[in-house]
Amino acid sequence: MIKGSPAGRIARMTGDSGPERVLIAASFVNRVGNGLFNAAAALYFTLIVGLPAAQVGAALTIAGLIGLCAGIPGGHLADRRGARMIMMLALVVQAVSMSALVLVESWAALTAIATVDQIAAAAGGAAWGALVARVGGERPAVFRAKLRTFVNLGVVLGTVGAGLAVAADTRGAYIALILGNAASFALCAVLLLLLPHCPALAAPPRQRRRSAFADRPFLVFTALYGAMGLQYPVVSLLLPIWISQHTEAPRWTVAAVFAANSAFCVLLQTRIGSRIETPGDGGRAFRTAGLLFLVSCPMMALAAHTPVWAAAGLIVVAVFVHSLGEIWESSAGFALGFGLAPDHAQGQYQGLLGLGFSAGQALAPAILTTVVLGLGTVGWLLLAVFFAALGAAGPALARWGIRTRPQTAVAEDATV
């Protein structure tokens, strides 16, 4: 017999304390809105507003590059003025800028508004990392795993809503998506009012104002994490092109890839991620992720050389293995990203980590579509070896990071 009421089981699944449940709910709401907007934004500006695709791409690229610069200053401000306040301010700015997108009729207006939105997103993302670090409680790995589970679920639900709007293909439907995303920012800000005030933590004497830049182990981890982040567009960008152009798999396999990846991550994130708590755990998890990608990428390549009856099944199995790698990689990012950062500077460190990750995501489409697709099967094999090599550095990086922390900051066995 299953013990406990349904309400009690749901409460345990969504957090061990009130602040944890608030942060999970706020993140879920925000990601539903993101899913609504991100899946259909390009179609709205090209098909409804009538801007050329090249102009839309240029506007979003410019906005993204400028926004990258706001993460570290935003994180430092969150450390000094309070992460909740900075996060709420960023959400309000995003709610206003997102609403203003319905008035866009030119490339200049899109660029200006999108830039404001991306600056707020970068600053808010760093503040969000500091909030997660403060709210995590005694078992931060469990909390972060649950948080990412609901993030994935929110994106899935938002994407489904976006699909309905795309199917309707009317100006009103697309505007509803944009305003829905704006409302998610506003509601997320309101939910954060339920969090208790977390005063800023005092920095140790003689601490450099931007100490993250002087932390060589963390800088190296930022670079490795940004490079390993190329694994995300493998499923969302590279594999769909590979399926359609190089395999005999039916075209519905492309949709199945997205559904399977999301489902696997939602179902397994908490079970796996809750066990990865310390920087040492994170180093080992990073290595495991690389090994899983070493298996999944050749399987995806092999789909181009199998009969049609086997290609679809092989792709689904490859996506399952890749999703396991994604879970281990994200959990490693949590353990190392939060575990190596000093408590008083979590916002600044998360801003630096976000900068490295976003830079990797910006470069990923060009690398994957030119190098990997250009080389075909050989490109997939090189990508697999690249991920495995990055992962292999995880344990040594963790040991280095642990050695260079103050003894009171990382209380764990440095044996990895």
PDB file of C-alpha atoms in Angstrom, residues 201-351:
ATOM      1  CA  LEU A 201      26.635  37.729   2.730  1.00  0.00           C
ATOM      2  CA  ALA A 202      29.730  39.702   3.678  1.00  0.00           C
ATOM      3  CA  ALA A 203      32.810  39.121   1.527  1.00  0.00           C
ATOM      4  CA  PRO A 204      36.009  38.026   3.305  1.00  0.00           C
ATOM      5  CA  PRO A 205      38.665  40.708   3.855  1.00  0.00           C
ATOM      6  CA  ARG A 206      40.869  41.539   0.861  1.00  0.00           C
ATOM      7  CA  GLN A 207      38.504  39.670  -1.447  1.00  0.00           C
ATOM      8  CA  ARG A 208      38.807  40.945  -4.999  1.00  0.00           C
ATOM      9  CA  ARG A 209      35.719  42.650  -6.330  1.00  0.00           C
ATOM     10  CA  ARG A 210      35.530  40.250  -9.280  1.00  0.00           C
ATOM     11  CA  SER A 211      37.118  37.205  -7.705  1.00  0.00           C
ATOM     12  CA  ALA A 212      35.596  34.807 -10.248  1.00  0.00           C
ATOM     13  CA  PHE A 213      38.113  36.019 -12.848  1.00  0.00           C
ATOM     14  CA  ALA A 214      40.995  35.175 -10.521  1.00  0.00           C
ATOM     15  CA  ASP A 215      39.696  31.659  -9.834  1.00  0.00           C
ATOM     16  CA  ARG A 216      41.575  29.574 -12.395  1.00  0.00           C
ATOM     17  CA  PRO A 217      39.882  26.228 -11.640  1.00  0.00           C
ATOM     18  CA  PHE A 218      36.481  27.823 -12.050  1.00  0.00           C
ATOM     19  CA  LEU A 219      37.542  29.571 -15.258  1.00  0.00           C
ATOM     20  CA  VAL A 220      38.677  26.231 -16.677  1.00  0.00           C
ATOM     21  CA  PHE A 221      35.425  24.602 -15.600  1.00  0.00           C
ATOM     22  CA  THR A 222      33.491  27.426 -17.270  1.00  0.00           C
ATOM     23  CA  ALA A 223      35.306  26.753 -20.541  1.00  0.00           C
ATOM     24  CA  LEU A 224      34.761  22.984 -20.315  1.00  0.00           C
ATOM     25  CA  TYR A 225      31.096  23.416 -19.381  1.00  0.00           C
ATOM     26  CA  GLY A 226      30.519  25.800 -22.268  1.00  0.00           C
ATOM     27  CA  ALA A 227      32.163  23.357 -24.675  1.00  0.00           C
ATOM     28  CA  MET A 228      30.206  20.381 -23.323  1.00  0.00           C
ATOM     29  CA  GLY A 229      27.063  22.470 -23.829  1.00  0.00           C
ATOM     30  CA  LEU A 230      27.322  21.666 -27.539  1.00  0.00           C
ATOM     31  CA  GLN A 231      25.483  18.463 -26.628  1.00  0.00           C
ATOM     32  CA  TYR A 232      22.165  20.336 -26.278  1.00  0.00           C
ATOM     33  CA  PRO A 233      21.860  21.397 -29.955  1.00  0.00           C
ATOM     34  CA  VAL A 234      22.831  17.861 -30.985  1.00  0.00           C
ATOM     35  CA  VAL A 235      19.243  16.763 -30.285  1.00  0.00           C
ATOM     36  CA  SER A 236      17.446  20.009 -31.128  1.00  0.00           C
ATOM     37  CA  LEU A 237      19.384  20.966 -34.297  1.00  0.00           C
ATOM     38  CA  LEU A 238      21.935  18.458 -35.569  1.00  0.00           C
ATOM     39  CA  LEU A 239      19.986  15.214 -35.268  1.00  0.00           C
ATOM     40  CA  PRO A 240      16.804  16.480 -37.002  1.00  0.00           C
ATOM     41  CA  ILE A 241      18.870  17.616 -40.006  1.00  0.00           C
ATOM     42  CA  TRP A 242      20.741  14.309 -40.021  1.00  0.00           C
ATOM     43  CA  ILE A 243      17.477  12.349 -39.883  1.00  0.00           C
ATOM     44  CA  SER A 244      15.885  14.252 -42.742  1.00  0.00           C
ATOM     45  CA  GLN A 245      18.908  14.357 -45.040  1.00  0.00           C
ATOM     46  CA  HIS A 246      20.927  11.211 -44.332  1.00  0.00           C
ATOM     47  CA  THR A 247      18.646   8.470 -43.000  1.00  0.00           C
ATOM     48  CA  GLU A 248      15.681   6.428 -44.196  1.00  0.00           C
ATOM     49  CA  ALA A 249      13.839   6.945 -40.914  1.00  0.00           C
ATOM     50  CA  PRO A 250      10.281   8.267 -41.273  1.00  0.00           C
ATOM     51  CA  ARG A 251       9.943  12.023 -40.805  1.00  0.00           C
ATOM     52  CA  TRP A 252       7.814  11.611 -37.676  1.00  0.00           C
ATOM     53  CA  THR A 253      11.039  10.454 -36.015  1.00  0.00           C
ATOM     54  CA  VAL A 254      12.061  14.127 -35.746  1.00  0.00           C
ATOM     55  CA  ALA A 255       9.075  14.852 -33.498  1.00  0.00           C
ATOM     56  CA  ALA A 256       9.693  11.639 -31.569  1.00  0.00           C
ATOM     57  CA  VAL A 257      13.254  12.777 -30.837  1.00  0.00           C
ATOM     58  CA  PHE A 258      12.052  15.915 -29.039  1.00  0.00           C
ATOM     59  CA  ALA A 259       9.337  14.054 -27.145  1.00  0.00           C
ATOM     60  CA  ALA A 260      11.664  11.232 -26.086  1.00  0.00           C
ATOM     61  CA  ASN A 261      14.462  13.569 -24.963  1.00  0.00           C
ATOM     62  CA  SER A 262      12.078  15.665 -22.863  1.00  0.00           C
ATOM     63  CA  ALA A 263      10.325  12.644 -21.375  1.00  0.00           C
ATOM     64  CA  PHE A 264      13.551  10.880 -20.405  1.00  0.00           C
ATOM     65  CA  CYS A 265      14.911  14.030 -18.720  1.00  0.00           C
ATOM     66  CA  VAL A 266      11.677  14.686 -16.804  1.00  0.00           C
ATOM     67  CA  LEU A 267      11.434  11.086 -15.587  1.00  0.00           C
ATOM     68  CA  LEU A 268      15.077  10.516 -14.628  1.00  0.00           C
ATOM     69  CA  GLN A 269      16.522  13.893 -13.589  1.00  0.00           C
ATOM     70  CA  THR A 270      15.580  13.682  -9.918  1.00  0.00           C
ATOM     71  CA  ARG A 271      16.527  10.015  -9.556  1.00  0.00           C
ATOM     72  CA  ILE A 272      20.013  10.546 -10.970  1.00  0.00           C
ATOM     73  CA  GLY A 273      20.737  14.170 -10.091  1.00  0.00           C
ATOM     74  CA  SER A 274      19.833  13.862  -6.408  1.00  0.00           C
ATOM     75  CA  ARG A 275      22.888  11.632  -5.861  1.00  0.00           C
ATOM     76  CA  ILE A 276      25.399  14.154  -7.258  1.00  0.00           C
ATOM     77  CA  GLU A 277      26.021  16.502  -4.355  1.00  0.00           C
ATOM     78  CA  THR A 278      29.686  17.462  -3.947  1.00  0.00           C
ATOM     79  CA  PRO A 279      32.305  18.841  -6.362  1.00  0.00           C
ATOM     80  CA  GLY A 280      33.941  15.399  -6.311  1.00  0.00           C
ATOM     81  CA  ASP A 281      30.622  13.845  -7.363  1.00  0.00           C
ATOM     82  CA  GLY A 282      30.383  16.500 -10.055  1.00  0.00           C
ATOM     83  CA  GLY A 283      33.780  15.657 -11.501  1.00  0.00           C
ATOM     84  CA  ARG A 284      32.859  11.983 -11.789  1.00  0.00           C
ATOM     85  CA  ALA A 285      29.454  12.853 -13.251  1.00  0.00           C
ATOM     86  CA  PHE A 286      31.123  15.041 -15.890  1.00  0.00           C
ATOM     87  CA  ARG A 287      33.269  12.065 -16.895  1.00  0.00           C
ATOM     88  CA  THR A 288      30.205   9.798 -17.045  1.00  0.00           C
ATOM     89  CA  ALA A 289      28.401  12.292 -19.264  1.00  0.00           C
ATOM     90  CA  GLY A 290      31.305  12.325 -21.707  1.00  0.00           C
ATOM     91  CA  LEU A 291      31.311   8.541 -21.894  1.00  0.00           C
ATOM     92  CA  LEU A 292      27.568   8.428 -22.555  1.00  0.00           C
ATOM     93  CA  PHE A 293      27.958  10.940 -25.394  1.00  0.00           C
ATOM     94  CA  LEU A 294      30.815   8.773 -26.686  1.00  0.00           C
ATOM     95  CA  VAL A 295      28.205   6.024 -27.102  1.00  0.00           C
ATOM     96  CA  SER A 296      25.225   8.086 -28.296  1.00  0.00           C
ATOM     97  CA  CYS A 297      26.878  10.060 -31.094  1.00  0.00           C
ATOM     98  CA  PRO A 298      28.121   7.016 -33.079  1.00  0.00           C
ATOM     99  CA  MET A 299      24.672   5.450 -32.683  1.00  0.00           C
ATOM    100  CA  MET A 300      23.112   8.531 -34.273  1.00  0.00           C
ATOM    101  CA  ALA A 301      25.628   8.362 -37.097  1.00  0.00           C
ATOM    102  CA  LEU A 302      24.950   4.651 -37.588  1.00  0.00           C
ATOM    103  CA  ALA A 303      21.285   5.399 -38.305  1.00  0.00           C
ATOM    104  CA  ALA A 304      22.338   6.604 -41.755  1.00  0.00           C
ATOM    105  CA  HIS A 305      23.710   3.132 -42.550  1.00  0.00           C
ATOM    106  CA  THR A 306      20.834   0.948 -41.329  1.00  0.00           C
ATOM    107  CA  PRO A 307      17.630  -0.234 -43.038  1.00  0.00           C
ATOM    108  CA  VAL A 308      14.536   1.901 -42.635  1.00  0.00           C
ATOM    109  CA  TRP A 309      12.972  -0.571 -40.207  1.00  0.00           C
ATOM    110  CA  ALA A 310      15.948  -0.247 -37.850  1.00  0.00           C
ATOM    111  CA  ALA A 311      16.811   3.451 -38.213  1.00  0.00           C
ATOM    112  CA  ALA A 312      13.917   4.817 -36.138  1.00  0.00           C
ATOM    113  CA  GLY A 313      14.503   2.389 -33.274  1.00  0.00           C
ATOM    114  CA  LEU A 314      18.231   3.052 -33.274  1.00  0.00           C
ATOM    115  CA  ILE A 315      17.649   6.796 -33.102  1.00  0.00           C
ATOM    116  CA  VAL A 316      15.279   6.480 -30.141  1.00  0.00           C
ATOM    117  CA  VAL A 317      17.811   4.324 -28.261  1.00  0.00           C
ATOM    118  CA  ALA A 318      20.563   6.825 -29.097  1.00  0.00           C
ATOM    119  CA  VAL A 319      18.426   9.681 -27.793  1.00  0.00           C
ATOM    120  CA  PHE A 320      17.826   7.744 -24.575  1.00  0.00           C
ATOM    121  CA  VAL A 321      21.576   7.320 -24.035  1.00  0.00           C
ATOM    122  CA  HIS A 322      22.152  10.968 -24.964  1.00  0.00           C
ATOM    123  CA  SER A 323      19.443  12.072 -22.511  1.00  0.00           C
ATOM    124  CA  LEU A 324      21.192  10.144 -19.742  1.00  0.00           C
ATOM    125  CA  GLY A 325      24.358  12.020 -20.662  1.00  0.00           C
ATOM    126  CA  GLU A 326      22.466  15.311 -20.535  1.00  0.00           C
ATOM    127  CA  ILE A 327      21.215  14.522 -17.025  1.00  0.00           C
ATOM    128  CA  TRP A 328      24.690  13.584 -15.765  1.00  0.00           C
ATOM    129  CA  GLU A 329      26.182  16.679 -17.444  1.00  0.00           C
ATOM    130  CA  SER A 330      23.637  19.105 -15.984  1.00  0.00           C
ATOM    131  CA  SER A 331      23.982  17.522 -12.537  1.00  0.00           C
ATOM    132  CA  ALA A 332      27.760  17.874 -12.790  1.00  0.00           C
ATOM    133  CA  GLY A 333      27.252  21.524 -13.679  1.00  0.00           C
ATOM    134  CA  PHE A 334      25.171  22.049 -10.555  1.00  0.00           C
ATOM    135  CA  ALA A 335      27.617  20.265  -8.256  1.00  0.00           C
ATOM    136  CA  LEU A 336      30.735  21.980  -9.582  1.00  0.00           C
ATOM    137  CA  GLY A 337      29.173  25.331 -10.454  1.00  0.00           C
ATOM    138  CA  PHE A 338      27.650  25.858  -7.021  1.00  0.00           C
ATOM    139  CA  GLY A 339      30.138  23.797  -5.014  1.00  0.00           C
ATOM    140  CA  LEU A 340      33.248  25.651  -6.167  1.00  0.00           C
ATOM    141  CA  ALA A 341      31.698  29.119  -5.831  1.00  0.00           C
ATOM    142  CA  PRO A 342      32.050  30.912  -2.484  1.00  0.00           C
ATOM    143  CA  ASP A 343      28.739  31.588  -0.740  1.00  0.00           C
ATOM    144  CA  HIS A 344      29.167  35.364  -0.741  1.00  0.00           C
ATOM    145  CA  ALA A 345      29.787  35.487  -4.532  1.00  0.00           C
ATOM    146  CA  GLN A 346      27.374  32.902  -5.941  1.00  0.00           C
ATOM    147  CA  GLY A 347      25.731  35.450  -8.229  1.00  0.00           C
ATOM    148  CA  GLN A 348      29.032  36.583  -9.713  1.00  0.00           C
ATOM    149  CA  TYR A 349      30.215  33.011 -10.264  1.00  0.00           C
ATOM    150  CA  GLN A 350      26.893  31.939 -11.798  1.00  0.00           C
ATOM    151  CA  GLY A 351      27.107  34.958 -14.079  1.00  0.00           C
TER     152      GLY A 351
END
